[in-house]
PDB file of C-alpha atoms in Angstrom:
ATOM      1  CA  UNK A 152     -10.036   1.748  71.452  1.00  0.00           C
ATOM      2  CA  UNK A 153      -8.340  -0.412  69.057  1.00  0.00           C
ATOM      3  CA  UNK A 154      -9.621  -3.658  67.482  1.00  0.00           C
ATOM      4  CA  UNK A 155      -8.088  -7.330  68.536  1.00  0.00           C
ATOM      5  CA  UNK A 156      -7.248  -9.364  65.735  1.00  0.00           C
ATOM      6  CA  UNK A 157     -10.444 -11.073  66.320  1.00  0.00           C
ATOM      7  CA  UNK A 158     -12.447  -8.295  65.960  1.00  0.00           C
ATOM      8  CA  UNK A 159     -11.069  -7.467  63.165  1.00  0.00           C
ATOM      9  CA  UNK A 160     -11.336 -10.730  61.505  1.00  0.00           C
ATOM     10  CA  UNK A 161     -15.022 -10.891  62.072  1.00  0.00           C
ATOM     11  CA  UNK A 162     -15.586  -7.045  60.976  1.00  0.00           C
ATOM     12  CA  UNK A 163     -13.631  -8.207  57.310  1.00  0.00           C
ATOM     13  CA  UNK A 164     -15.926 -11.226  57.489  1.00  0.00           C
ATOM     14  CA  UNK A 165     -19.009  -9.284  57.909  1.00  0.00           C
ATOM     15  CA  UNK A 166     -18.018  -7.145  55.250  1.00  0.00           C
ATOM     16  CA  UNK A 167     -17.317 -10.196  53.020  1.00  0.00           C
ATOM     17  CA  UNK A 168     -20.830 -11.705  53.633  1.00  0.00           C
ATOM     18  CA  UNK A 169     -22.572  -8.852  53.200  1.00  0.00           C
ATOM     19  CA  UNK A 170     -21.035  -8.475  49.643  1.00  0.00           C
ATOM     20  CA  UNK A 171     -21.529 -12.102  48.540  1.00  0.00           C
ATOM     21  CA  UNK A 172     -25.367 -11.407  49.359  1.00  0.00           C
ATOM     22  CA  UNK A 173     -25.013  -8.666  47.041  1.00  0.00           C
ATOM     23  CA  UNK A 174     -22.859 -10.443  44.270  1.00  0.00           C
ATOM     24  CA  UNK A 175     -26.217 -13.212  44.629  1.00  0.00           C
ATOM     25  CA  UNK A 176     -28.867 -10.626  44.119  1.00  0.00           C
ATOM     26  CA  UNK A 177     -26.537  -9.054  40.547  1.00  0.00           C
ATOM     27  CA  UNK A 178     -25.992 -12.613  39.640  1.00  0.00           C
ATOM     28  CA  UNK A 179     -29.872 -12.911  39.418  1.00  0.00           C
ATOM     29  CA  UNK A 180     -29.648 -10.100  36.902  1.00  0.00           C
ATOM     30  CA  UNK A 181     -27.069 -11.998  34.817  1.00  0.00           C
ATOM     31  CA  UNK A 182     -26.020 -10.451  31.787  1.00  0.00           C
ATOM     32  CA  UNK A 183     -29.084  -8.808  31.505  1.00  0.00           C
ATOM     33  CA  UNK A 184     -27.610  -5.069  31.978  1.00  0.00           C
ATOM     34  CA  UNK A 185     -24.367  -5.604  29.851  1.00  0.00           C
ATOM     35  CA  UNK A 186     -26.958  -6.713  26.828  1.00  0.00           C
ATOM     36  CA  UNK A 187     -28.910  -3.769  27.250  1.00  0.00           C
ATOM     37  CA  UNK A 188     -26.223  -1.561  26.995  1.00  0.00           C
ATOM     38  CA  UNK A 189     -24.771  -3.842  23.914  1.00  0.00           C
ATOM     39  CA  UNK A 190     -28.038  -2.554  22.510  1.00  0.00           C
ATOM     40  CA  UNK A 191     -28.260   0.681  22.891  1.00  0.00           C
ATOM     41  CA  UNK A 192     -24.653   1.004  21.463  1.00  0.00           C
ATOM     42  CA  UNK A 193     -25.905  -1.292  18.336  1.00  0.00           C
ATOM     43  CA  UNK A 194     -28.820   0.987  17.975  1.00  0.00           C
ATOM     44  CA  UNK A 195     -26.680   4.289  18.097  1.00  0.00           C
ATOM     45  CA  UNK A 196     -24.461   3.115  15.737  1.00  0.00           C
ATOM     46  CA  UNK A 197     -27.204   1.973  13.270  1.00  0.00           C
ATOM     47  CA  UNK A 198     -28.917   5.136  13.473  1.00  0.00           C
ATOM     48  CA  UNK A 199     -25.714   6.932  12.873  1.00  0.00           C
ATOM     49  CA  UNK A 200     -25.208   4.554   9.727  1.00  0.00           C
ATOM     50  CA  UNK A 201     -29.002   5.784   8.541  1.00  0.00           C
ATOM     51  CA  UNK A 202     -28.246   9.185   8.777  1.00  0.00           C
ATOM     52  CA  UNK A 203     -24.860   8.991   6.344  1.00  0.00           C
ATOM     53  CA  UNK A 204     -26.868   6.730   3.707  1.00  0.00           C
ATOM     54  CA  UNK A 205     -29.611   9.536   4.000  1.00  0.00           C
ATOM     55  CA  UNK A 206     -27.024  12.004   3.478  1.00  0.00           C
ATOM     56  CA  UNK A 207     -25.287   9.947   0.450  1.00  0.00           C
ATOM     57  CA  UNK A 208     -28.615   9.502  -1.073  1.00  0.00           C
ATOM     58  CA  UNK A 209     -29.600  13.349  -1.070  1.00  0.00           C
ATOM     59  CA  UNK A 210     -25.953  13.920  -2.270  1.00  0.00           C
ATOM     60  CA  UNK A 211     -26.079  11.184  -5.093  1.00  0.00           C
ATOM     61  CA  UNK A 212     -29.937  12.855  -6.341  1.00  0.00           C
ATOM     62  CA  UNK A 213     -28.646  16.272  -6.001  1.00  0.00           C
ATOM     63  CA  UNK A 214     -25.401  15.260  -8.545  1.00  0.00           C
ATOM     64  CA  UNK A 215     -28.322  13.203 -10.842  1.00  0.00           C
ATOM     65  CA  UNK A 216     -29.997  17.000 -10.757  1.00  0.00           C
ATOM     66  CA  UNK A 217     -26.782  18.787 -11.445  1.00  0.00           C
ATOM     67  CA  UNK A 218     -26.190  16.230 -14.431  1.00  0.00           C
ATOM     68  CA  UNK A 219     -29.432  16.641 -16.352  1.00  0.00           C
ATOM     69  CA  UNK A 220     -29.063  20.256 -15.760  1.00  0.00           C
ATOM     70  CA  UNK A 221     -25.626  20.495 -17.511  1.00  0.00           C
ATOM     71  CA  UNK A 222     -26.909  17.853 -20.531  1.00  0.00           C
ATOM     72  CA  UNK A 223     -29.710  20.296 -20.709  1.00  0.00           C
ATOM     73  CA  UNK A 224     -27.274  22.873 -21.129  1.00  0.00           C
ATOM     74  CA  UNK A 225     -25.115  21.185 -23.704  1.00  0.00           C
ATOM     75  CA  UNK A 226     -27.546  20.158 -25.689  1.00  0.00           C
ATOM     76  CA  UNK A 227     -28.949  23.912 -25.950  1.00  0.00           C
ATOM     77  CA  UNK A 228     -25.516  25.025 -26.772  1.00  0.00           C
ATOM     78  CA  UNK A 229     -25.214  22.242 -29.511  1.00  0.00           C
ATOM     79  CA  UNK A 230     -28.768  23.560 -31.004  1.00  0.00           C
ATOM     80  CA  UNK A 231     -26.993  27.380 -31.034  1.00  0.00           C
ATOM     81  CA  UNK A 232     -23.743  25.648 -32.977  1.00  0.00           C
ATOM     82  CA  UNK A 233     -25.677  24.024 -35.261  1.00  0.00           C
ATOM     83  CA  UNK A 234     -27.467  26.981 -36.458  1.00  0.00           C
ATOM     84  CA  UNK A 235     -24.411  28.876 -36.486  1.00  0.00           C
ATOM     85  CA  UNK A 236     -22.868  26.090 -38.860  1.00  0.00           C
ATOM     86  CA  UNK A 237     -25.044  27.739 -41.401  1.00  0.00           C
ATOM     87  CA  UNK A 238     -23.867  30.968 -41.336  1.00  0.00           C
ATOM     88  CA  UNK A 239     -19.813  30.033 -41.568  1.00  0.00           C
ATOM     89  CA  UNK A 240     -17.878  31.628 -43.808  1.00  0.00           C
ATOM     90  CA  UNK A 241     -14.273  29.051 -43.914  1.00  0.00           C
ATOM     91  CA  UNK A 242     -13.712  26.020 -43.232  1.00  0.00           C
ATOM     92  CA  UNK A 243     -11.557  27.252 -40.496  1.00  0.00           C
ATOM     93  CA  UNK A 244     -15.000  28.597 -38.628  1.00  0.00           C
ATOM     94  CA  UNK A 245     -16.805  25.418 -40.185  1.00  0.00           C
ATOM     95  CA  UNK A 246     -14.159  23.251 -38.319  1.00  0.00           C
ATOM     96  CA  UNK A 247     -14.174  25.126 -34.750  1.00  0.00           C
ATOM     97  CA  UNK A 248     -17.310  25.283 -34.198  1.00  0.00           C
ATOM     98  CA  UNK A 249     -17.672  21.345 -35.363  1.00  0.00           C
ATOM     99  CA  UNK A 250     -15.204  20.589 -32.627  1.00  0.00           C
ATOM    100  CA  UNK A 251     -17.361  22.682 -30.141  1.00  0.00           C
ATOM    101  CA  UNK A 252     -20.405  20.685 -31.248  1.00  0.00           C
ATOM    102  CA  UNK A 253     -18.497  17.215 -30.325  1.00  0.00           C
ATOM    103  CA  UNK A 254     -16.881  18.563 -26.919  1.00  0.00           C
ATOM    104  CA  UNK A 255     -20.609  19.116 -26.046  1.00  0.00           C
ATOM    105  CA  UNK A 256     -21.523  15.910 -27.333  1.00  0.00           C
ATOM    106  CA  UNK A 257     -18.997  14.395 -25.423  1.00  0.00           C
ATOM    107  CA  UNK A 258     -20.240  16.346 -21.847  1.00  0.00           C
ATOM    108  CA  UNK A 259     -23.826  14.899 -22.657  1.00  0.00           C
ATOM    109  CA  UNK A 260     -22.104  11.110 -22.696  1.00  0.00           C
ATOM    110  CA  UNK A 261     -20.126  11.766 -19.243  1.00  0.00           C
ATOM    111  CA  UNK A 262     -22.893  13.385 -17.616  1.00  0.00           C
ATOM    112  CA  UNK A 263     -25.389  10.471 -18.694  1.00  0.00           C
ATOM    113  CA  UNK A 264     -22.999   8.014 -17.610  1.00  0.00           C
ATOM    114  CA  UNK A 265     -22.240   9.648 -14.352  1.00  0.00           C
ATOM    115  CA  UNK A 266     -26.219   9.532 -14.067  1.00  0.00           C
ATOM    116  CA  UNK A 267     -26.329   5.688 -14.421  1.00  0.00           C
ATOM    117  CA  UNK A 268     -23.472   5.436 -11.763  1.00  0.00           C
ATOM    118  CA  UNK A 269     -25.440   7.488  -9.435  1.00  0.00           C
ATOM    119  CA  UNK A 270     -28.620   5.608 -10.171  1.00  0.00           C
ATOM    120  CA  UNK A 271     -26.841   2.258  -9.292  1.00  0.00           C
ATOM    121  CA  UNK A 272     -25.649   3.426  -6.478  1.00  0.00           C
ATOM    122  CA  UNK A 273     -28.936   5.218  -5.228  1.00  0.00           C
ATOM    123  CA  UNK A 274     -30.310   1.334  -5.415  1.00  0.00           C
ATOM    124  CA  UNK A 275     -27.497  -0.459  -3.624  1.00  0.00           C
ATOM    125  CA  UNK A 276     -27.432   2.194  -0.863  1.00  0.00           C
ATOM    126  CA  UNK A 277     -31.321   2.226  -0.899  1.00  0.00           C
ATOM    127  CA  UNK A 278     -31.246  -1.753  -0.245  1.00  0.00           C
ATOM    128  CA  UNK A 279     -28.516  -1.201   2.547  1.00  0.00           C
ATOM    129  CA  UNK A 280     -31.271   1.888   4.004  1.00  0.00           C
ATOM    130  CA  UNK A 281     -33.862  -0.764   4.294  1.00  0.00           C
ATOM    131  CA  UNK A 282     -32.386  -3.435   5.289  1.00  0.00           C
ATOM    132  CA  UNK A 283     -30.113  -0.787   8.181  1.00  0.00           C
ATOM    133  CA  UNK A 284     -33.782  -0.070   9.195  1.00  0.00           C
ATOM    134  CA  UNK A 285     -34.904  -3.187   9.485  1.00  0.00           C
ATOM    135  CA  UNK A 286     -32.045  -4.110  11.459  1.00  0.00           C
ATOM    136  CA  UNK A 287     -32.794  -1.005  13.445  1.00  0.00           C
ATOM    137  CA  UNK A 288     -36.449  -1.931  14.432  1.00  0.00           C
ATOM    138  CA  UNK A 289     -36.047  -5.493  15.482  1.00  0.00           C
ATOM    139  CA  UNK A 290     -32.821  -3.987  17.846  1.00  0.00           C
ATOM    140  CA  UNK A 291     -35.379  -1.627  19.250  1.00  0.00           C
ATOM    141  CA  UNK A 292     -37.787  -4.189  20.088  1.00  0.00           C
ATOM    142  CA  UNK A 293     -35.412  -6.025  21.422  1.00  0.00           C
ATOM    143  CA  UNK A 294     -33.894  -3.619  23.840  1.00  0.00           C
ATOM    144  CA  UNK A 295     -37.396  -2.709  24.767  1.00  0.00           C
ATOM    145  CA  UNK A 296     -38.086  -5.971  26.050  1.00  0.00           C
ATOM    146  CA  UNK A 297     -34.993  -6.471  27.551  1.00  0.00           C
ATOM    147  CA  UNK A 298     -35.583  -3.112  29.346  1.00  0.00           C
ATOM    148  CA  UNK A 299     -38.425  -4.676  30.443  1.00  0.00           C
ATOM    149  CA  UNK A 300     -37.103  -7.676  31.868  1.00  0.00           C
ATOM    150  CA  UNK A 301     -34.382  -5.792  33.986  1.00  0.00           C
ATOM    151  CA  UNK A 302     -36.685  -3.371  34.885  1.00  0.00           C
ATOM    152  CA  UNK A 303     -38.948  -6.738  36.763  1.00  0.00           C
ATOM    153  CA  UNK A 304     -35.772  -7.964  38.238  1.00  0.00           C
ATOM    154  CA  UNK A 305     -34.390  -4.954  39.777  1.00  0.00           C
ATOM    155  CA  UNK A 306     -37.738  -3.803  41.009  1.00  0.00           C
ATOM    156  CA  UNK A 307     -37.606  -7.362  43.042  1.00  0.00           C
ATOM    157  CA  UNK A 308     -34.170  -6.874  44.284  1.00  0.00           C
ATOM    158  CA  UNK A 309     -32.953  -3.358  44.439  1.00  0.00           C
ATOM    159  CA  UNK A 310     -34.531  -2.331  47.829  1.00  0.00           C
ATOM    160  CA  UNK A 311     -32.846  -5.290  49.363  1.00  0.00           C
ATOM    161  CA  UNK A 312     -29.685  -4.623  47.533  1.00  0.00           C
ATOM    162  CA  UNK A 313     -29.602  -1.100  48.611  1.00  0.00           C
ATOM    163  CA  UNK A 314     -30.118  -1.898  52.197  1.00  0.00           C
ATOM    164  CA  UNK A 315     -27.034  -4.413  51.859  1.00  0.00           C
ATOM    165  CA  UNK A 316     -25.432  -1.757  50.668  1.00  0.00           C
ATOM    166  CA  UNK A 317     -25.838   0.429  53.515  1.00  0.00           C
ATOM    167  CA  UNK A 318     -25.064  -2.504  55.813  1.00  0.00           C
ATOM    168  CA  UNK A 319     -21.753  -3.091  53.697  1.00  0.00           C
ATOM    169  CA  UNK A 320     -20.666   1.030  53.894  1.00  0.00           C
ATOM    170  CA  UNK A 321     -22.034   0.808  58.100  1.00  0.00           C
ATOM    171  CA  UNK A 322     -19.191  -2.052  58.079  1.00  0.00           C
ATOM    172  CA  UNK A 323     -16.802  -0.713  56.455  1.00  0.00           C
ATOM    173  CA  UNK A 324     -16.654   2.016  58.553  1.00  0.00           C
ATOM    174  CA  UNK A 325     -15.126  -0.444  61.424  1.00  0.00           C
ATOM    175  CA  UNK A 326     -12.250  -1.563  59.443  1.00  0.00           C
ATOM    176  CA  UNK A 327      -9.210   0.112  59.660  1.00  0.00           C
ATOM    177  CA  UNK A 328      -8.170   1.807  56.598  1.00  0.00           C
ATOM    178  CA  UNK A 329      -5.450  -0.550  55.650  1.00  0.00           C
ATOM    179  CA  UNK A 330      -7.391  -3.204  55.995  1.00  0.00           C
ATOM    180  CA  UNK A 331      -9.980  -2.078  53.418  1.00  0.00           C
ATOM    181  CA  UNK A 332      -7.815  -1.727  50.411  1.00  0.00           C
ATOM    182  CA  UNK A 333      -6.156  -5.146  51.523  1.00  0.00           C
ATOM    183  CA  UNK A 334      -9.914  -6.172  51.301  1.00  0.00           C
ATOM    184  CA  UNK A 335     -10.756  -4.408  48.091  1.00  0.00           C
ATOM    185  CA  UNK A 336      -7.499  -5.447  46.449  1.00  0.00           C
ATOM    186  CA  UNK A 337      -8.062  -9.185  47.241  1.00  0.00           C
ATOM    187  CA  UNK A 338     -12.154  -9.059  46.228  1.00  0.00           C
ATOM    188  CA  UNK A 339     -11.074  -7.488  42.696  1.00  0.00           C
ATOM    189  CA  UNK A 340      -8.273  -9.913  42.175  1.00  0.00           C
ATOM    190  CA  UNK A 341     -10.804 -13.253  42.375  1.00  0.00           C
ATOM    191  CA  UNK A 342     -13.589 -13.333  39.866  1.00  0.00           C
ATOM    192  CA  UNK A 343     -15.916 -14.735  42.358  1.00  0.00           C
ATOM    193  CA  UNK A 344     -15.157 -11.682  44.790  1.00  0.00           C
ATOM    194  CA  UNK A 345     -14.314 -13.483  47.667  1.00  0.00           C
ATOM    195  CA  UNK A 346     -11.340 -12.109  49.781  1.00  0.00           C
ATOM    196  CA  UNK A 347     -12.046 -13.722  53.132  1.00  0.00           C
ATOM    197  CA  UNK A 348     -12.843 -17.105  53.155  1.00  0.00           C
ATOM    198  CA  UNK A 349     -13.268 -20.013  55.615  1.00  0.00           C
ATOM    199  CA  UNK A 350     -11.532 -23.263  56.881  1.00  0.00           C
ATOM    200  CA  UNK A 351     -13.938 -25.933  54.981  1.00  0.00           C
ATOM    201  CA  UNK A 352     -12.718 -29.798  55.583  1.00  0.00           C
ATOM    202  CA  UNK A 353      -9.726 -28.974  56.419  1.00  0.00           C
ATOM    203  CA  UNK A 354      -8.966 -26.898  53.082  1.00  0.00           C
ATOM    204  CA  UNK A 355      -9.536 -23.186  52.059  1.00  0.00           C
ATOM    205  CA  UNK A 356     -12.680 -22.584  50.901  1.00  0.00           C
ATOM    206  CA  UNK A 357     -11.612 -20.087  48.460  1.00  0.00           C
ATOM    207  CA  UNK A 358      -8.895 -21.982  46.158  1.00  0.00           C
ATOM    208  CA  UNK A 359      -9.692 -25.895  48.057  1.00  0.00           C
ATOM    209  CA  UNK A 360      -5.920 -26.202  48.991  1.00  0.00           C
ATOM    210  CA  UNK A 361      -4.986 -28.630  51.698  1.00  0.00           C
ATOM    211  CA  UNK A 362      -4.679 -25.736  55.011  1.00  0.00           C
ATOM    212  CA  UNK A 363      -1.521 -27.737  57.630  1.00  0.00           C
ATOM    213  CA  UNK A 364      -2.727 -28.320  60.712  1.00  0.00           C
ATOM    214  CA  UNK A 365      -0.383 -25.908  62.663  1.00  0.00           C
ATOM    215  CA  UNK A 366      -1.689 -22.984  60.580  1.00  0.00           C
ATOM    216  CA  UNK A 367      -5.486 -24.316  61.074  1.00  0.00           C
ATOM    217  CA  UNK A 368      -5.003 -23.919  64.984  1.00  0.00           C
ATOM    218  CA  UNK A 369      -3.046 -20.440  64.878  1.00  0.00           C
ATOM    219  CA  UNK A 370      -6.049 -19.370  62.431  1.00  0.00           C
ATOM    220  CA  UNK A 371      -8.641 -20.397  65.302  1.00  0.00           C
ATOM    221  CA  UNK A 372      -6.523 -18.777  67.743  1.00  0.00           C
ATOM    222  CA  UNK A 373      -7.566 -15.546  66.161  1.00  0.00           C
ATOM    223  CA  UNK A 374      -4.263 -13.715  67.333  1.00  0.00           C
ATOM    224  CA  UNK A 375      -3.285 -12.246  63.989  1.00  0.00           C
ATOM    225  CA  UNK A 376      -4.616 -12.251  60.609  1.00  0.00           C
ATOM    226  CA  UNK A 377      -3.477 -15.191  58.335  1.00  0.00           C
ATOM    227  CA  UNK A 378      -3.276 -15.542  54.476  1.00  0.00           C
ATOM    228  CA  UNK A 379      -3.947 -18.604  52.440  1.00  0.00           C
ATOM    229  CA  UNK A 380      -0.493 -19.480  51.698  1.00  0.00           C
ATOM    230  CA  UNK A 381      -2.040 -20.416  47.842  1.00  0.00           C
ATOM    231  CA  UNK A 382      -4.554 -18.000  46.967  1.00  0.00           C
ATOM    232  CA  UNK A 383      -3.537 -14.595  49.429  1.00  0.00           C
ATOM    233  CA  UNK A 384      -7.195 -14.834  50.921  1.00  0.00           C
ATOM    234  CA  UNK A 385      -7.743 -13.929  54.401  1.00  0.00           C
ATOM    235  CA  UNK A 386      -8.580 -16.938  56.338  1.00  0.00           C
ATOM    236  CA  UNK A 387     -11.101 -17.210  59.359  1.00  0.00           C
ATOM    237  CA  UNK A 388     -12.435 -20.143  60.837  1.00  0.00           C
ATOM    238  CA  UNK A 389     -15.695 -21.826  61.328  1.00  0.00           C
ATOM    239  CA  UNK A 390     -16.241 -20.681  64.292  1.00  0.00           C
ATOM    240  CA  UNK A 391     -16.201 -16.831  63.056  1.00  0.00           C
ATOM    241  CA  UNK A 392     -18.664 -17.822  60.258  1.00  0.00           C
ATOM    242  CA  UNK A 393     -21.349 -19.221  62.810  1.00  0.00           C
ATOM    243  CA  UNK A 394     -21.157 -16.381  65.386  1.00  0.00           C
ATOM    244  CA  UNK A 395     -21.611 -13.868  62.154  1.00  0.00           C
ATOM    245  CA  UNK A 396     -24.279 -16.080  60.797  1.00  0.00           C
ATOM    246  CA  UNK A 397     -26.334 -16.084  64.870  1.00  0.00           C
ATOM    247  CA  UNK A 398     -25.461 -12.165  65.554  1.00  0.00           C
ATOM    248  CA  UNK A 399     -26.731 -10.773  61.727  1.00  0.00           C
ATOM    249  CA  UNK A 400     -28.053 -13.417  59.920  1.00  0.00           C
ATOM    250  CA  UNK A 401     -25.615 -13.458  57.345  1.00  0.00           C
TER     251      UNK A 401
END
């Protein structure tokens, strides 16, 4: 059988109670599970920071390694130059392998300036590892007790949230399907969530804007459904709010 307009009205203002209880109970929670997933973002994103200065540092001693290696290298080719210097026979030989001698000479000064680079480096990104660590700990301990904290709160509150949430689908079900995304569309659009509101002193209780008298008596008529012409809400009168309020408690 289909729904009168007042039935309708005070299935959409069932619905709307029931989710204001709920928007209470979050509210409790506050911010609570937005800065614990801040956190856990912060924390990924310093341990993904540790892990490239780990890798930088292993790359930065492995190129210190690969340095001495080659200045180890020169210099043992500078010792087997030298002792051929002895055995030249022209100046021509004398010459190249003089020029061989300072090439070498030269690698040893790149290489050992490379190797103070690296060991400058190796300290600034050491300094950044600690203090990226550091950083890393006190998030930890932070998000732990955070954790904690929303853990306590929605211990308190999630069994009655859940069966408020039942309520709300169990109500839902007796709104037509129009309806609903009206609903849904309205309760998104208003940071507070409300969609249907009441007549309070003569105003809407959602935006506070002066309601005429002519549309305050079609709107406790309950013969069709009436918008705030302000806001969009859907209005419903006192009298809908106290009969909810006796039959569910809400």
């Amino acid at each position: 059988m289909e729904q009168t307009v007042e039935q309708k009205l005070k299935a959409l203002w069932l619905l709307q109670a029931i989710h204001t209880k709920i928007d209470k109970i979050r509210q409790v929670r506050g911010e609570l599970p937005m800065e614990v997933a801040d956190l856990e973002d912060e924390i990924a994103g310093l341990e993904t920071r540790i892990e490239k200065i780990r890798t930088d540092l292993d790359d930065l001693e492995d190129s210190i390694v690969k340095r001495k290696n080659m200045i180890k290298d020169a210099q043992a080719a500078i010792k087997k130059y030298e002792s051929q210097l002895n055995e030249v026979k022209n100046n021509r030989e004398y010459d190249a392998i003089s020029k061989e001698i300072e090439i070498q000479g030269l690698e040893i000064q790149v290489c050992e300036k490379r190797i103070k680079e690296a060991e400058f480096e190796i300290r600034n990104k050491t300094e950044n590892y600690d203090a990226t660590v550091g950083n890393l700990e006190y998030s930890k301990n932070e998000l732990e007790g955070k954790k904690k904290e929303l853990e306590t709160i929605t211990s308190e509150t999630q069994k009655e949230e859940d069966a408020l949430l039942a309520k709300a689908a169990e109500a839902e079900a007796n709104i037509e399907e129009r309806l609903v995304k009206v609903y849904y569309r309205l309760r998104n659009s208003f940071k507070n969530g409300l969609a249907v509101v009441s007549i309070d002193r003569d105003s809407c209780s959602g935006c506070h804007n002066k309601i005429p008298a002519q549309m305050q008596s079609e709107i406790r008529q309950r013969k069709k459904i009436i918008i705030c012409e302000h806001c969009g809400r859907v209005l419903v009168d006192e009298g809908i709010v106290l009969e909810i309020e006796q039959e569910y408690g809400f």
